[in-house]
Every structure is written in C-alpha cells, then in structure tokens.
Coordinates of C-alpha atoms in Angstrom, one line a residue:
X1 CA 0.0 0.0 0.0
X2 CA 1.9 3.3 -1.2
X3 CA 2.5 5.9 1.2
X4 CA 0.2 9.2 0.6
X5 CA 3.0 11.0 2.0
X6 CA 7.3 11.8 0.2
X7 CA 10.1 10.4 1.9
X8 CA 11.0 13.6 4.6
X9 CA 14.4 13.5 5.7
X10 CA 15.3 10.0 4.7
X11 CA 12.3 8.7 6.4
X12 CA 9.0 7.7 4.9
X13 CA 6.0 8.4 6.7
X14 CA 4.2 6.0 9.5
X15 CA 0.9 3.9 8.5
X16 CA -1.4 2.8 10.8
X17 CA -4.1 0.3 10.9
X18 CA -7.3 2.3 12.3
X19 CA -10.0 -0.1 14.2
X20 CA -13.8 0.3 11.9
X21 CA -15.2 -0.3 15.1
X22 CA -14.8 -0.2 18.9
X23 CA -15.1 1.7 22.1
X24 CA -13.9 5.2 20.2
X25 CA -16.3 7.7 19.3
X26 CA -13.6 9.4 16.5
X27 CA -10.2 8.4 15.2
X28 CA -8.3 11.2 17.1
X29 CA -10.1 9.1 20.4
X30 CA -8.2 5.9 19.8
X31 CA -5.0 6.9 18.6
X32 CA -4.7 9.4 22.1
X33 CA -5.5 5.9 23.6
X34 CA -2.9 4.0 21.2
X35 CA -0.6 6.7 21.4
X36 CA -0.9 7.1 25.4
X37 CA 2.6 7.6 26.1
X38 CA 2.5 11.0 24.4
X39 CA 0.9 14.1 25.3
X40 CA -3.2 14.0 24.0
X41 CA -3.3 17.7 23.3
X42 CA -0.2 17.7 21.0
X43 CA -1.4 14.6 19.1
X44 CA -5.1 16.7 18.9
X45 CA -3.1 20.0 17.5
X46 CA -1.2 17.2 14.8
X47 CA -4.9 16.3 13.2
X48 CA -5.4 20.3 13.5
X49 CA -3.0 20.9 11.6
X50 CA -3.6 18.1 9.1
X51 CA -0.6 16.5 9.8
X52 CA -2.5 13.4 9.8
X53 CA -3.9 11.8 6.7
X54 CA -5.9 9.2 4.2
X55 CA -4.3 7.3 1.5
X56 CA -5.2 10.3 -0.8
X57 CA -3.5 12.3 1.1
X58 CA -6.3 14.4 2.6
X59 CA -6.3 15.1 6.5
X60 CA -8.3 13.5 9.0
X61 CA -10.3 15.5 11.1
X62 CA -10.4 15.8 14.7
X63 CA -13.7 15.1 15.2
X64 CA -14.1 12.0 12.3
X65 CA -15.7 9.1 13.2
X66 CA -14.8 5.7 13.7
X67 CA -15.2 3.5 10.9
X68 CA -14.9 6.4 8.1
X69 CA -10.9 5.2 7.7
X70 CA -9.3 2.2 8.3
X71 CA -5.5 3.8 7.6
X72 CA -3.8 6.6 8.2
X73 CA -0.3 7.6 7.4
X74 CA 2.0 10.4 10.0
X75 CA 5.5 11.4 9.8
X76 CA 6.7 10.1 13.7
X77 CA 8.2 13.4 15.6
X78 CA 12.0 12.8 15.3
X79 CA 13.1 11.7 18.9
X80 CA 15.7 13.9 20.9
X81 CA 18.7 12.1 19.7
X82 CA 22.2 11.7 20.5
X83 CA 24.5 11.6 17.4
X84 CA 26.3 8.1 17.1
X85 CA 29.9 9.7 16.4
X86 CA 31.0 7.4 14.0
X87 CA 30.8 7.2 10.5
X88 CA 29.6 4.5 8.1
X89 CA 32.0 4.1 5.0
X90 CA 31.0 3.6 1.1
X91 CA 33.0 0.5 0.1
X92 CA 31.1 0.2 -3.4
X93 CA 28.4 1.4 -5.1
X94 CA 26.9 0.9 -8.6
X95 CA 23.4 1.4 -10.5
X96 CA 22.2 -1.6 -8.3
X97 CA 23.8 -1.8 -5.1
X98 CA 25.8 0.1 -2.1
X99 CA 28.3 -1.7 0.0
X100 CA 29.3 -0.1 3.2
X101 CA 31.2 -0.5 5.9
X102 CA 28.8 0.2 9.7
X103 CA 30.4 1.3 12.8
X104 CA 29.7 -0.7 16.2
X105 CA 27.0 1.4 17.2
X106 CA 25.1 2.5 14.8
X107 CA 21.5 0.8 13.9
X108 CA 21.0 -0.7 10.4
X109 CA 17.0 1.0 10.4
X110 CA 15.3 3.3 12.5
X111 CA 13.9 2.3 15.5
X112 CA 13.6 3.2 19.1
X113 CA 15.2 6.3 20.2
X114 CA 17.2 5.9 16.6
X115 CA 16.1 7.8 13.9
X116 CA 18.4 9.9 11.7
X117 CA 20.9 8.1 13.9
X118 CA 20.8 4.8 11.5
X119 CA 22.5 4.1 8.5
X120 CA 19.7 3.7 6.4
X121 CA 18.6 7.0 6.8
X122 CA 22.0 8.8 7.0
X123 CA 22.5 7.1 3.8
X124 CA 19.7 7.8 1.9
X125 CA 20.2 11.4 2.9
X126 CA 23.8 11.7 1.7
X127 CA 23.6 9.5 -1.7
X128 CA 19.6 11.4 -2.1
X129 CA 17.6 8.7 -3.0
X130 CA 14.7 8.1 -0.8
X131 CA 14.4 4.9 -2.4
X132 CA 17.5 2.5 -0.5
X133 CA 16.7 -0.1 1.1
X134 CA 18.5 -2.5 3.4
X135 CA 18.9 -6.1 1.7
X136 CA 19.8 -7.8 5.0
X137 CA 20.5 -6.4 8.9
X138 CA 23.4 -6.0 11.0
X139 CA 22.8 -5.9 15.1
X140 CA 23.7 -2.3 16.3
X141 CA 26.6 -3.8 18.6
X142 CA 28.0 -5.4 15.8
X143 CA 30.1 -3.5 12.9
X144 CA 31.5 -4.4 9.2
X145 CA 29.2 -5.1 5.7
X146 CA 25.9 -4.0 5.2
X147 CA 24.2 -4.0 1.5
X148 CA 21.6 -1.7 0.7
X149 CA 19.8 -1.9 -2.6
X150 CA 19.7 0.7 -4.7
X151 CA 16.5 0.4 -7.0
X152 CA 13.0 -1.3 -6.1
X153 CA 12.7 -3.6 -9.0
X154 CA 16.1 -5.4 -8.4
X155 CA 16.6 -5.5 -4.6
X156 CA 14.2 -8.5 -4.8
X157 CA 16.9 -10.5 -6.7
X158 CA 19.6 -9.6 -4.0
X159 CA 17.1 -10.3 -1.3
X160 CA 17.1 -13.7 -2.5
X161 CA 20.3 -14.7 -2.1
X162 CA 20.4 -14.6 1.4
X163 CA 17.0 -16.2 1.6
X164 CA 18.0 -18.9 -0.2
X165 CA 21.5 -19.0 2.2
X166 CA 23.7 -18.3 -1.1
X167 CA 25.8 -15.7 0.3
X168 CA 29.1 -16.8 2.4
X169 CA 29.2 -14.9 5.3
X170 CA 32.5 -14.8 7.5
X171 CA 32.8 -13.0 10.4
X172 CA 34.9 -12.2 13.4
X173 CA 34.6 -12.3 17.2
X174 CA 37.8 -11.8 20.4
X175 CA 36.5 -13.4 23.7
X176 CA 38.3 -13.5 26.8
X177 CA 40.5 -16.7 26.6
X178 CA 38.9 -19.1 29.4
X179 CA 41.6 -20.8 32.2
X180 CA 40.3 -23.8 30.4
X181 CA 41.4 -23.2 26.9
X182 CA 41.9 -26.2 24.4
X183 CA 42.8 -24.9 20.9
X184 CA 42.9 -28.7 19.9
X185 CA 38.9 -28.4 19.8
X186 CA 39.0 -26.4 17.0
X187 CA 37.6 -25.9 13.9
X188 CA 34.5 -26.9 15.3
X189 CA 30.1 -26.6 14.4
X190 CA 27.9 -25.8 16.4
X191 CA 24.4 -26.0 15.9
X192 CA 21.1 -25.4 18.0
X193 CA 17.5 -24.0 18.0
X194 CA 17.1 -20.6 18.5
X195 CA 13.7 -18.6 18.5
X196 CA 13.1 -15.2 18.9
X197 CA 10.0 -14.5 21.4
X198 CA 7.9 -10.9 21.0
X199 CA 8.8 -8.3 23.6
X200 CA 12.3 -10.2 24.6
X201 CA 15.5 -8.5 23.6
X202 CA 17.4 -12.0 23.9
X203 CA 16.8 -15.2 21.4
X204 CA 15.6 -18.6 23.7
X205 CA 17.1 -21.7 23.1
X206 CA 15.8 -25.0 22.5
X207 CA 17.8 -28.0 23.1
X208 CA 14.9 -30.4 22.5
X209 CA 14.1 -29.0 19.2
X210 CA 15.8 -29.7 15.7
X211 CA 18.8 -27.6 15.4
X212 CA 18.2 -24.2 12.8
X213 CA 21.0 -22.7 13.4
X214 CA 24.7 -23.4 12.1
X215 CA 27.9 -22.1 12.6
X216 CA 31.3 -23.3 11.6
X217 CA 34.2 -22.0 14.3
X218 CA 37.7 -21.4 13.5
X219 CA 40.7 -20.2 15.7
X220 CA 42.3 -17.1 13.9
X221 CA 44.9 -16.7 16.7
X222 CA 45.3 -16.5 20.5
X223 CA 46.9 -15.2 23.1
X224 CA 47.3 -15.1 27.3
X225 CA 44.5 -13.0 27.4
X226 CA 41.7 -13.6 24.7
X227 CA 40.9 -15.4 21.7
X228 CA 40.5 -14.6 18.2
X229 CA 37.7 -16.2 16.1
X230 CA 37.3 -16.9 12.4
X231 CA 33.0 -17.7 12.2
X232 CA 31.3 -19.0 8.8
X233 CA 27.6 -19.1 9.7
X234 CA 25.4 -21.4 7.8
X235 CA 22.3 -20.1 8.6
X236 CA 20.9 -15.8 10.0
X237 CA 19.1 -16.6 13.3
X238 CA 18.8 -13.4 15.2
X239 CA 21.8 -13.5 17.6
X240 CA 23.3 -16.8 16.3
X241 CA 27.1 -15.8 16.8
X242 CA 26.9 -14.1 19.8
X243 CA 24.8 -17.7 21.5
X244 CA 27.1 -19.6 19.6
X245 CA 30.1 -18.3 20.9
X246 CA 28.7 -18.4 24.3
X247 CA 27.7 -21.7 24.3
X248 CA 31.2 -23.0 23.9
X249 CA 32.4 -21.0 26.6
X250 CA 33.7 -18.1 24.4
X251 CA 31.4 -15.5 25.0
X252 CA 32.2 -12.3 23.0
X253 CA 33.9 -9.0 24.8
X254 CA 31.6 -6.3 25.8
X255 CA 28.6 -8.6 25.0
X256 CA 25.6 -7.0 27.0
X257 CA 23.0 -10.1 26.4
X258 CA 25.2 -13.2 26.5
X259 CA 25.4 -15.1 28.6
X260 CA 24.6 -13.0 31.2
X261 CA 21.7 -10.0 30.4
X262 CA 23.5 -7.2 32.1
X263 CA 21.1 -3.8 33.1
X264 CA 20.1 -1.3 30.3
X265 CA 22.4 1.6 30.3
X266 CA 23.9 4.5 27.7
X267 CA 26.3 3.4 25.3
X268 CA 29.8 3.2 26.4
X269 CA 31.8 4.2 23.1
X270 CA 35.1 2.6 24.6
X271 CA 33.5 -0.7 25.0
X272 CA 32.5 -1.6 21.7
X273 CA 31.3 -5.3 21.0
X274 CA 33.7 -7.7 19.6
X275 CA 31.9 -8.6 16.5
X276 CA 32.5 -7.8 13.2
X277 CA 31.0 -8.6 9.6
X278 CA 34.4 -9.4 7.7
X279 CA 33.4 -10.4 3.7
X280 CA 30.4 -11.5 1.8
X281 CA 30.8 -13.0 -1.3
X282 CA 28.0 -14.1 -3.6
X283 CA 27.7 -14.5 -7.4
X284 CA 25.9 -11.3 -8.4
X285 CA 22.2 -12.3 -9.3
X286 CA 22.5 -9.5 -12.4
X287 CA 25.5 -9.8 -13.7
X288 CA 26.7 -13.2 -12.8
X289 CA 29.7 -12.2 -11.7
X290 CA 31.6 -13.3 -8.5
X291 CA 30.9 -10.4 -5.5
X292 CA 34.1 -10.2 -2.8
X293 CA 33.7 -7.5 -0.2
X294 CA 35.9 -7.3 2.5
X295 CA 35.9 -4.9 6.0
X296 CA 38.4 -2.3 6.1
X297 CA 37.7 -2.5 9.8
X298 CA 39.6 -4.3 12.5
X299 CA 38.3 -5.4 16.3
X300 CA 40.1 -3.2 19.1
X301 CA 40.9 -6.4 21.2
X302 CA 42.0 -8.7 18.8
X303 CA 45.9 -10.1 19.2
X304 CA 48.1 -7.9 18.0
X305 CA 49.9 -11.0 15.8
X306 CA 46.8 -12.1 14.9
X307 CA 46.5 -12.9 10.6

C-alpha cells in the first residue's frame, strides 16, 4: 500500500491500521489511547494541523468518526537524539547496489530512540535517494558489511540470495580466553535452536528441538589473554554468533546479552562489541559475476599477531 506522503528526511512516513469499530467515538479518540505515552493535546493540534492523513492524502479530522478510515499515514516526531559519532564508510556502489562499511554502534534501520541516527537513513540522505533499502540487517553492537539496494525492481533478486542462504558470510569475534582453553577443539560446528519470542531482547534456546542454526568456528589466533575467532555461519538466526560463541564457553567481549543480560544503560563508546562482519561473497544475481567485499575495519581487542 503506497504511502500518501514523500520520503522527509530519509524517512518515509508511519501507516497505521485504524480499528472500523470499537469503544472510540472518533479516530483522534483511539489513537490518544494508542498513542498514550505522548501528550493527548499535541497529538489533537497534529490532526489540526492536518498533519495526519488518508491514503489520498487528505487530512483527517479531529472530530471524524470511527469506521470512516481504516488507515492513516503520520511522519513520527524525530526523537531527541544523540549523534552516534561514528561514520559508516562507502565500500562500493553501482546502479544496483551500495556496500558499506557500519560502525559498532550504529542501527541498520530506525527504530527506538534511533532515527536519523541509522544508517539507512544517514545514507539515503547523503547519496539522495529516498528509495535505498536495506537487503539484510546487522545488530547495532556489531560492525563491518551491510548491502543496501539501490533500486525497487532489483533489490528483490539480491534479497534472495540470502534467503536462499547463497551468500558466504564470514565473520569475526575476540572473547576472553577461558583458564580452560583447548585450541585442539577447533575448527569446530555448532548447531542449535534458537527462537526469537515478542517483547524479549534475547533469542531462547531450545535444546529439544531440531537444530536451525549453524555455525562453523575457527581459531584465527590467541593469546594469554583472549581469543580470536574466524566464524562461517550457515544459517541468519537473530543472535546466532553471539549464542554460539557463548555456548562453547567463548562469549564475545563487551557482550551485554550473552550469557549473562547485564542492566540497560547508555552506550559506552570505549567498549565496543567484539563482532564484526568481515566479507560476503556471492555471485551477483545481475551480472553473474563473482561479488568479494571485505571490511576495512579491525576489532580493538583482537591479538596484535593475529592474521
């Protein structure tokens, strides 16, 4: 369903699903209700000002009625944000497709208290085209490649190759070596079930379920202090590297959620996590050719010898 509304500073506009019938004598009514974390009399002065609209583009009244609209569309008020002081990189970009390289840090899409703050909209802002999309996602806390389509009508066959699992993904991880350390056990797979639940921020795990999740491990290098991973996952559960990783006794440095869910707090810039998205590589669904992209970026705590 198109948006009645232009993209406005790299962000298109909000649509939501209006109830035809209910408790609400008008629109206005059930989004204060919806909405009831922000202040009624600003969100009454939004439909006043016909900020708030059909998918023609004409505003809604205050005073309409339930059931005479079943969507409307809003631009969300741009949150009071703090700028993310680091700067995704352009690795490569063509008619099709921009490859860059995202900062620990930074959000892939808007969301939350992220907004302009994300490097789909920071992107689409500096290249100017409203229409960039993201072709897969990268967790804030972790850095390295991200591909964004460029056009509509071809990000579908891009899409496809990661739902179809034929791009080789490689990544890398430093964890604190454990007293128990056995490099012998390596390269190893690990494999489980992991499911993401609504209103959790961490995956659950299933041990009695069929494994859907897949990742080859491999020791890059190690030192007294920490170890330095090589990880090939064979699957894109939410998570998967950092539970993983965990699992075995490796968890990542500065991981927040695994294993242990530490308290919610602001971003500590000097504690970055140690994740990073290191190449893709993927025959190109337009041109056939073979695709190599490689991070320009390196992991703070990794050993200094490592390769």
């Amino acid at each position: 369903m198109p948006s009645p509304l232009p993209m406005r500073d790299g962000v298109g506009a909000t649509r939501l699903h209006v109830p035809m019938s209910g408790p609400w004598p008008t629109v206005a009514a059930y989004m204060v209700e919806r909405f009831f974390h922000l202040d009624p009399e600003q969100l009454l002065q939004r439909f006043d000002r016909g900020e708030i609209v059909t998918g023609d583009g004409s505003a809604v009244a205050r005073d309409a009625a339930l059931g005479t609209v079943e969507f409307v569309w809003y631009y969300r008020e741009p949150p009071a944000e703090q700028t993310i002081p680091f700067t995704e990189e352009i690795l490569y970009e063509d008619d099709h497709l921009v490859v860059v390289d995202k900062p620990h840090f930074l959000p892939t899409t808007p969301g939350g208290k992220f907004l302009q703050n994300s490097a789909l909209v920071r992107l689409r802002n500096r290249l100017g085209n409203p229409d960039l999309a993201p072709i897969h996602r990268l967790d804030r806390a972790t850095a390295g490649l991200l591909m964004f389509a460029v056009r509509p009508a071809t990000r579908g066959a891009y899409q496809l190759l990661f739902e179809n699992r034929q791009v080789q993904k490689v990544y890398e991880a430093v964890s604190a070596r454990p007293d128990d350390w056995d490099e012998s056990r390596f390269p190893l797979v690990y494999r489980n079930h992991i499911e993401k639940l609504r209103a959790q921020v961490r995956v659950e795990v299933d041990d009695e379920r069929e494994p859907n999740a897949e990742t080859l491990i491999e020791v890059i290098d190690a030192d007294e202090r920490v170890v330095h991973t090589l990880l090939r996952p064979h699957s894109g559960k939410m998570h998967q590297l950092r539970v993983h990783l965990a699992a075995i006794g490796l968890g990542i440095l500065n991981d927040r959620f695994y294993p242990t869910l530490q308290e919610d707090g602001p971003d500590d810039y000097s504690r970055p996590l140690q994740l990073l998205a290191r190449e893709l590589r993927f025959v190109d669904p337009l041109s056939g050719e073979d695709r190599v992209f490689t991070t320009r970026r390196v992991l703070a705590e990794a050993p200094v010898s490592g390769a």
